[in-house]
Structures are given as C-alpha cells and as structure tokens.
Amino acid sequence: LGTAGNSLDLDELRNVFRPIGYYGANVGDYRKAEKMLVDTLYTEMLHKAANLGKKSLFIVTGSPSSGKSTVMKQMDLSKVGLVFESSLNGQSRLENVIEQAKQEGFKDITVMMVYNDLLTCFKNSISKGKQTNRFVSLGYLVNSFRDNISKLNRIHKQHPDVEIIPMDCAGNKKAQRVSFEEAANWNYKVSNDDVHALLSYLKEQIAEGDLDTSQLSQIARGITRLDEFGEENLSLARDIQSSMVPHTFPDRED
C-alpha cells in the first residue's frame, strides 16, 4: 500500500512473497494467498481513492500475456483513482470487481479489454517467463483464454454505465482501439488446430534447447487435461512428456 500508488498490479504484488520463499517458478504455491491479498488490497485501495475524492476506476483485463502492461505504458493513468490490472479469471470475477467499486460510490468506471490471439499469448508468456522465471502453464493459459467468451457482452448488459474500451493487439501488432461490435466477434474459442499450434511451438522450443526441465514442467502442467486432443495432438503431448522426468507432471491444479 505504501509503494503501489494508484495501481494494483499483480506482477508487482507477488514480489511481497519473496522473503518467504517465492521465486517465480513456484507461483502455484502462493495462488490462494495471492487471491486473498489481492481482494484485501483492492478493498483498501478503493477506500483510499474514495477518501481522496478520486472515485474513478480503470480496469485493464484480458488473457495472460495478451499485452496488458504494454498497452498501459502508452497511457497516462496518473489521475485515475485506482488502476487494476488483472486477467480476472473465474465466473463473475470482473463483474464482482465492478460491483464492489459501485458500492463504494465509484461512478466513473472503465474496462479496457486487451485482445491477442492464443498462440501469440503463449509465445509472449514463454518470452516473459525466461526473464522472470514464472511461466504460465499451457492448461491455465487455455482456460483463461476461453474464460473471456462473452465477457464483454455480460459487462455491457449488467453494467451499461461502464465504459468499455476494446484494444486489439493480435499478433503483437500496435494496440488499436476497435468498436464494441468488432470486439464482440473476437474469437476466444480453442480448437484442435489451436492446441496443435501451441504444442508444436512448445516442441520447437524444446528442440532448440531454450527451456530447461524445471521451466518445461511449469509450462506443461495441465497439458494432459486439455480438451482439444486429436490423435496428432496426443502424439505431440507424449513427445513433450517424454522430454521430462516423470515427477515433473504434478497433479496440482494451477
């Protein structure tokens, strides 16, 4: 709270766990504590902004590694009461965040949804993981991506007073604001071909020697629980699994 300013950024927040053993690769061990802390800090930061008379909330959301932070760097959000950057996965999570702000008297609420295609999100997550030692698992990424199906439509229907800003970053192109109608057609479905592209790219990374066993174990967590498995995808998954020692496929959910 002393250093966050007006921004609740989960990447920064996780650093508070470092003195008690967090080092990036073990992010799953801190998932429950992270959510509890986020909920607490969000409440406190809403109170703080309201007490300062700054009852404006700017939410930046979208799939993991879709480009949210990159888009934010291009904007001046210093005068906003509270900026909340998060994928906000889960049933009604985004809706609950908005509702809580309204209960605090916030009337100026904006949701910026950042879109990127699934394969590019995966490539971004691996690139970022090599820098931070925290990799998004393939299973978690796929489920988070699909979680955005109809999300904008739900927000528009339940909170028509909330401003929605759709930003298209597909293929890591320069962020471009699009209409609500265009954003409603963003494809968040995951096909057999999509999973094949993800597994193929991961296999390429393994072949190039860019990932060690520990990193690969983070990425591959949940790989056997993906729904979109044709015979070819199963073969790819087995090839990836054979690149790892048996204990690197934990059963723990992300």
C-alpha positions as MATLAB code, in Angstrom:
seq = 'LGTAGNSLDLDELRNVFRPIGYYGANVGDYRKAEKMLVDTLYTEMLHKAANLGKKSLFIVTGSPSSGKSTVMKQMDLSKVGLVFESSLNGQSRLENVIEQAKQEGFKDITVMMVYNDLLTCFKNSISKGKQTNRFVSLGYLVNSFRDNISKLNRIHKQHPDVEIIPMDCAGNKKAQRVSFEEAANWNYKVSNDDVHALLSYLKEQIAEGDLDTSQLSQIARGITRLDEFGEENLSLARDIQSSMVPHTFPDRED';
ca = [
       0.000    0.000    0.000;
       2.914    2.304    0.642;
       4.509    1.811   -2.764;
       1.638    0.889   -5.090;
       0.416    4.423   -5.693;
      -2.860    4.204   -7.613;
      -2.066    0.889   -9.332;
      -2.862   -2.676   -8.251;
      -0.507   -4.765  -10.392;
      -0.335   -8.490   -9.671;
       3.188   -8.840  -11.060;
       4.401   -6.293   -8.522;
       2.225   -7.720   -5.773;
       3.797  -11.182   -5.997;
       7.157   -9.725   -5.005;
       5.929   -9.359   -1.411;
       6.154  -13.159   -1.169;
       9.858  -13.301   -2.000;
      11.057  -13.066    1.646;
       9.045  -16.206    2.436;
      10.246  -18.320   -0.471;
       8.579  -17.182   -3.702;
      10.968  -17.266   -6.655;
       8.698  -17.247   -9.708;
       8.671  -20.923  -10.619;
       6.643  -21.826   -7.506;
       3.850  -19.306   -8.164;
       1.239  -22.075   -7.797;
       2.168  -22.482   -4.122;
       1.103  -18.880   -3.493;
      -2.069  -18.802   -5.612;
      -4.560  -18.850   -2.724;
      -2.565  -16.371   -0.659;
      -2.257  -14.116   -3.702;
      -6.014  -14.053   -4.273;
      -6.709  -13.307   -0.610;
      -4.171  -10.488   -0.617;
      -5.495   -9.054   -3.898;
      -9.043   -8.965   -2.538;
      -7.874   -7.253    0.661;
      -5.701   -4.707   -1.130;
      -8.413   -3.926   -3.668;
     -10.822   -3.085   -0.842;
      -8.242   -0.923    0.931;
      -7.242    0.896   -2.256;
     -10.879    1.599   -3.094;
     -11.286    3.165    0.350;
      -8.131    5.215   -0.111;
      -9.175    6.561   -3.520;
     -12.686    7.347   -2.247;
     -11.303    9.225    0.762;
      -9.178   11.315   -1.609;
     -12.267   12.100   -3.675;
     -10.931   10.185   -6.669;
     -13.811    7.829   -7.395;
     -12.642    6.615  -10.777;
     -11.643    3.049  -11.573;
      -9.748    1.868  -14.662;
      -9.630   -1.918  -15.124;
      -7.213   -3.423  -17.639;
      -8.036   -7.049  -18.327;
      -7.559   -9.764  -20.937;
      -5.872  -13.121  -21.324;
      -2.486  -13.733  -19.661;
       0.362  -12.265  -21.735;
      -2.046  -10.565  -24.145;
      -0.209   -7.234  -23.870;
      -1.996   -5.507  -20.980;
       1.147   -3.992  -19.460;
       2.407   -2.861  -22.862;
      -0.844   -1.030  -23.570;
      -0.800    0.598  -20.128;
       2.683    2.004  -20.711;
       1.273    4.011  -23.611;
      -1.331    5.702  -21.404;
      -1.277    8.365  -18.704;
      -3.376    6.944  -15.880;
      -1.830    9.042  -13.118;
      -5.059   10.932  -12.399;
      -7.250    7.836  -12.113;
      -8.318    6.935   -8.583;
      -7.426    3.255   -8.958;
      -5.942    1.238  -11.820;
      -6.462   -2.513  -11.556;
      -4.584   -4.782  -13.990;
      -5.564   -8.443  -13.935;
      -6.887  -11.260  -16.111;
      -9.736  -11.589  -13.575;
     -10.406  -15.195  -14.450;
     -13.330  -17.063  -12.982;
     -17.087  -16.863  -13.006;
     -18.267  -13.272  -12.457;
     -14.878  -12.103  -11.108;
     -14.835   -8.979  -13.271;
     -18.492   -8.273  -12.549;
     -17.840   -8.526   -8.795;
     -14.909   -6.096   -9.008;
     -17.141   -3.552  -10.745;
     -19.988   -4.075   -8.294;
     -17.710   -3.569   -5.295;
     -16.468   -0.268   -6.723;
     -20.033    0.900   -7.278;
     -20.878    0.087   -3.671;
     -18.034    2.418   -2.677;
     -19.632    5.200   -4.710;
     -17.457    4.933   -7.812;
     -19.375    6.165  -10.848;
     -16.557    6.651  -13.352;
     -15.617    3.061  -14.222;
     -13.794    1.953  -17.379;
     -12.953   -1.559  -18.533;
     -10.205   -1.903  -21.113;
     -10.208   -5.376  -22.636;
      -6.956   -6.281  -24.388;
      -7.136   -8.995  -27.049;
      -4.403  -11.121  -28.520;
      -4.595  -14.462  -30.297;
      -3.881  -17.577  -28.245;
      -0.613  -18.575  -29.922;
       0.849  -15.091  -29.527;
      -0.192  -15.070  -25.852;
       1.663  -18.362  -25.422;
       4.788  -17.058  -27.149;
       4.673  -13.912  -25.012;
       4.289  -15.938  -21.827;
       7.351  -18.047  -22.641;
       9.396  -14.958  -23.501;
       8.343  -13.282  -20.266;
       8.980  -16.460  -18.296;
      12.583  -16.592  -19.448;
      13.039  -13.170  -17.848;
      11.065  -13.705  -14.636;
      11.317  -17.476  -14.059;
       7.493  -17.555  -13.819;
       5.840  -19.439  -16.659;
       2.116  -19.648  -17.329;
       1.116  -23.291  -17.713;
      -0.419  -24.283  -21.019;
      -3.571  -25.595  -19.331;
      -4.029  -22.404  -17.309;
      -3.497  -20.238  -20.385;
      -6.073  -22.119  -22.464;
      -8.683  -21.980  -19.702;
      -8.003  -18.289  -19.059;
      -8.310  -17.531  -22.756;
     -11.676  -19.292  -23.003;
     -12.840  -17.515  -19.861;
     -13.218  -14.352  -21.956;
     -16.007  -15.799  -24.116;
     -18.993  -13.418  -23.887;
     -17.335  -11.469  -21.053;
     -17.715   -8.083  -22.757;
     -21.352   -8.793  -23.585;
     -22.062   -9.679  -19.956;
     -20.448   -6.490  -18.703;
     -22.312   -4.382  -21.231;
     -25.612   -5.996  -20.271;
     -25.132   -5.924  -16.485;
     -23.354   -2.564  -16.271;
     -24.425   -0.408  -19.228;
     -22.999    2.676  -17.498;
     -19.459    1.259  -17.558;
     -17.280    2.482  -20.429;
     -15.732   -0.377  -22.405;
     -12.539    0.169  -24.388;
     -11.621   -2.833  -26.591;
      -7.954   -2.899  -27.650;
      -6.790   -5.290  -30.368;
      -3.156   -6.447  -30.125;
      -3.486   -9.636  -32.216;
      -0.097  -10.857  -33.389;
       1.577   -8.255  -31.152;
       0.683   -5.532  -33.590;
       0.443   -1.990  -32.276;
      -2.569   -1.743  -29.972;
      -5.601   -0.462  -31.832;
      -8.928    0.517  -30.343;
     -11.828   -1.184  -32.084;
     -15.585   -0.884  -31.812;
     -17.620   -2.875  -29.320;
     -19.205   -4.714  -32.257;
     -15.775   -5.754  -33.569;
     -14.666   -6.842  -30.103;
     -17.814   -8.941  -29.702;
     -16.518  -11.042  -32.608;
     -13.117  -11.741  -31.059;
     -12.560  -15.482  -31.177;
     -11.942  -16.931  -27.721;
     -12.835  -20.482  -28.696;
      -9.994  -23.009  -28.693;
      -9.926  -25.568  -31.495;
      -7.946  -28.716  -32.107;
      -5.809  -26.728  -34.561;
      -5.122  -24.083  -31.894;
      -3.864  -26.700  -29.449;
      -1.749  -28.259  -32.203;
      -0.102  -24.874  -32.837;
       0.635  -24.444  -29.113;
       2.135  -27.919  -28.742;
       4.153  -27.545  -31.952;
       5.650  -24.262  -30.764;
       6.490  -25.780  -27.375;
       8.180  -28.723  -29.078;
      10.223  -26.276  -31.176;
      11.374  -24.523  -28.011;
      12.428  -27.860  -26.532;
      14.302  -28.847  -29.697;
      16.172  -25.544  -29.690;
      17.226  -26.120  -26.079;
      15.617  -22.891  -24.900;
      13.833  -24.449  -21.909;
      15.283  -26.455  -19.047;
      13.364  -29.246  -17.327;
      12.166  -27.032  -14.469;
      10.789  -24.421  -16.869;
       9.175  -27.053  -19.052;
       7.462  -28.606  -16.039;
       5.774  -25.266  -15.290;
       4.566  -24.834  -18.856;
       3.407  -28.419  -19.313;
       1.357  -28.552  -16.101;
      -2.197  -29.377  -17.154;
      -1.191  -30.453  -20.641;
      -2.883  -33.846  -20.280;
      -6.144  -32.201  -19.205;
      -6.621  -30.163  -22.364;
      -9.923  -30.977  -24.065;
      -8.891  -30.453  -27.662;
      -6.909  -33.639  -28.269;
      -6.957  -35.324  -31.620;
      -4.622  -38.218  -32.299;
      -1.906  -35.939  -33.643;
      -2.098  -33.682  -30.572;
      -1.860  -36.686  -28.274;
       1.283  -37.740  -30.084;
       2.778  -34.279  -29.673;
       1.873  -34.219  -25.983;
       3.537  -37.598  -25.457;
       6.678  -36.366  -27.209;
       6.767  -33.376  -24.886;
       6.140  -35.581  -21.861;
       8.988  -37.868  -22.869;
      11.320  -34.854  -22.723;
      10.763  -34.664  -18.982;
      11.437  -36.830  -15.976;
       8.231  -38.390  -14.532;
       7.917  -36.205  -11.426;
       7.673  -33.002  -13.456;
       3.956  -33.536  -14.171;
       2.342  -32.679  -10.813;
      -1.383  -33.232  -10.326;
      -1.841  -29.909   -8.518;
      -4.284  -27.554  -10.218;
      -2.985  -24.127  -11.282;
];
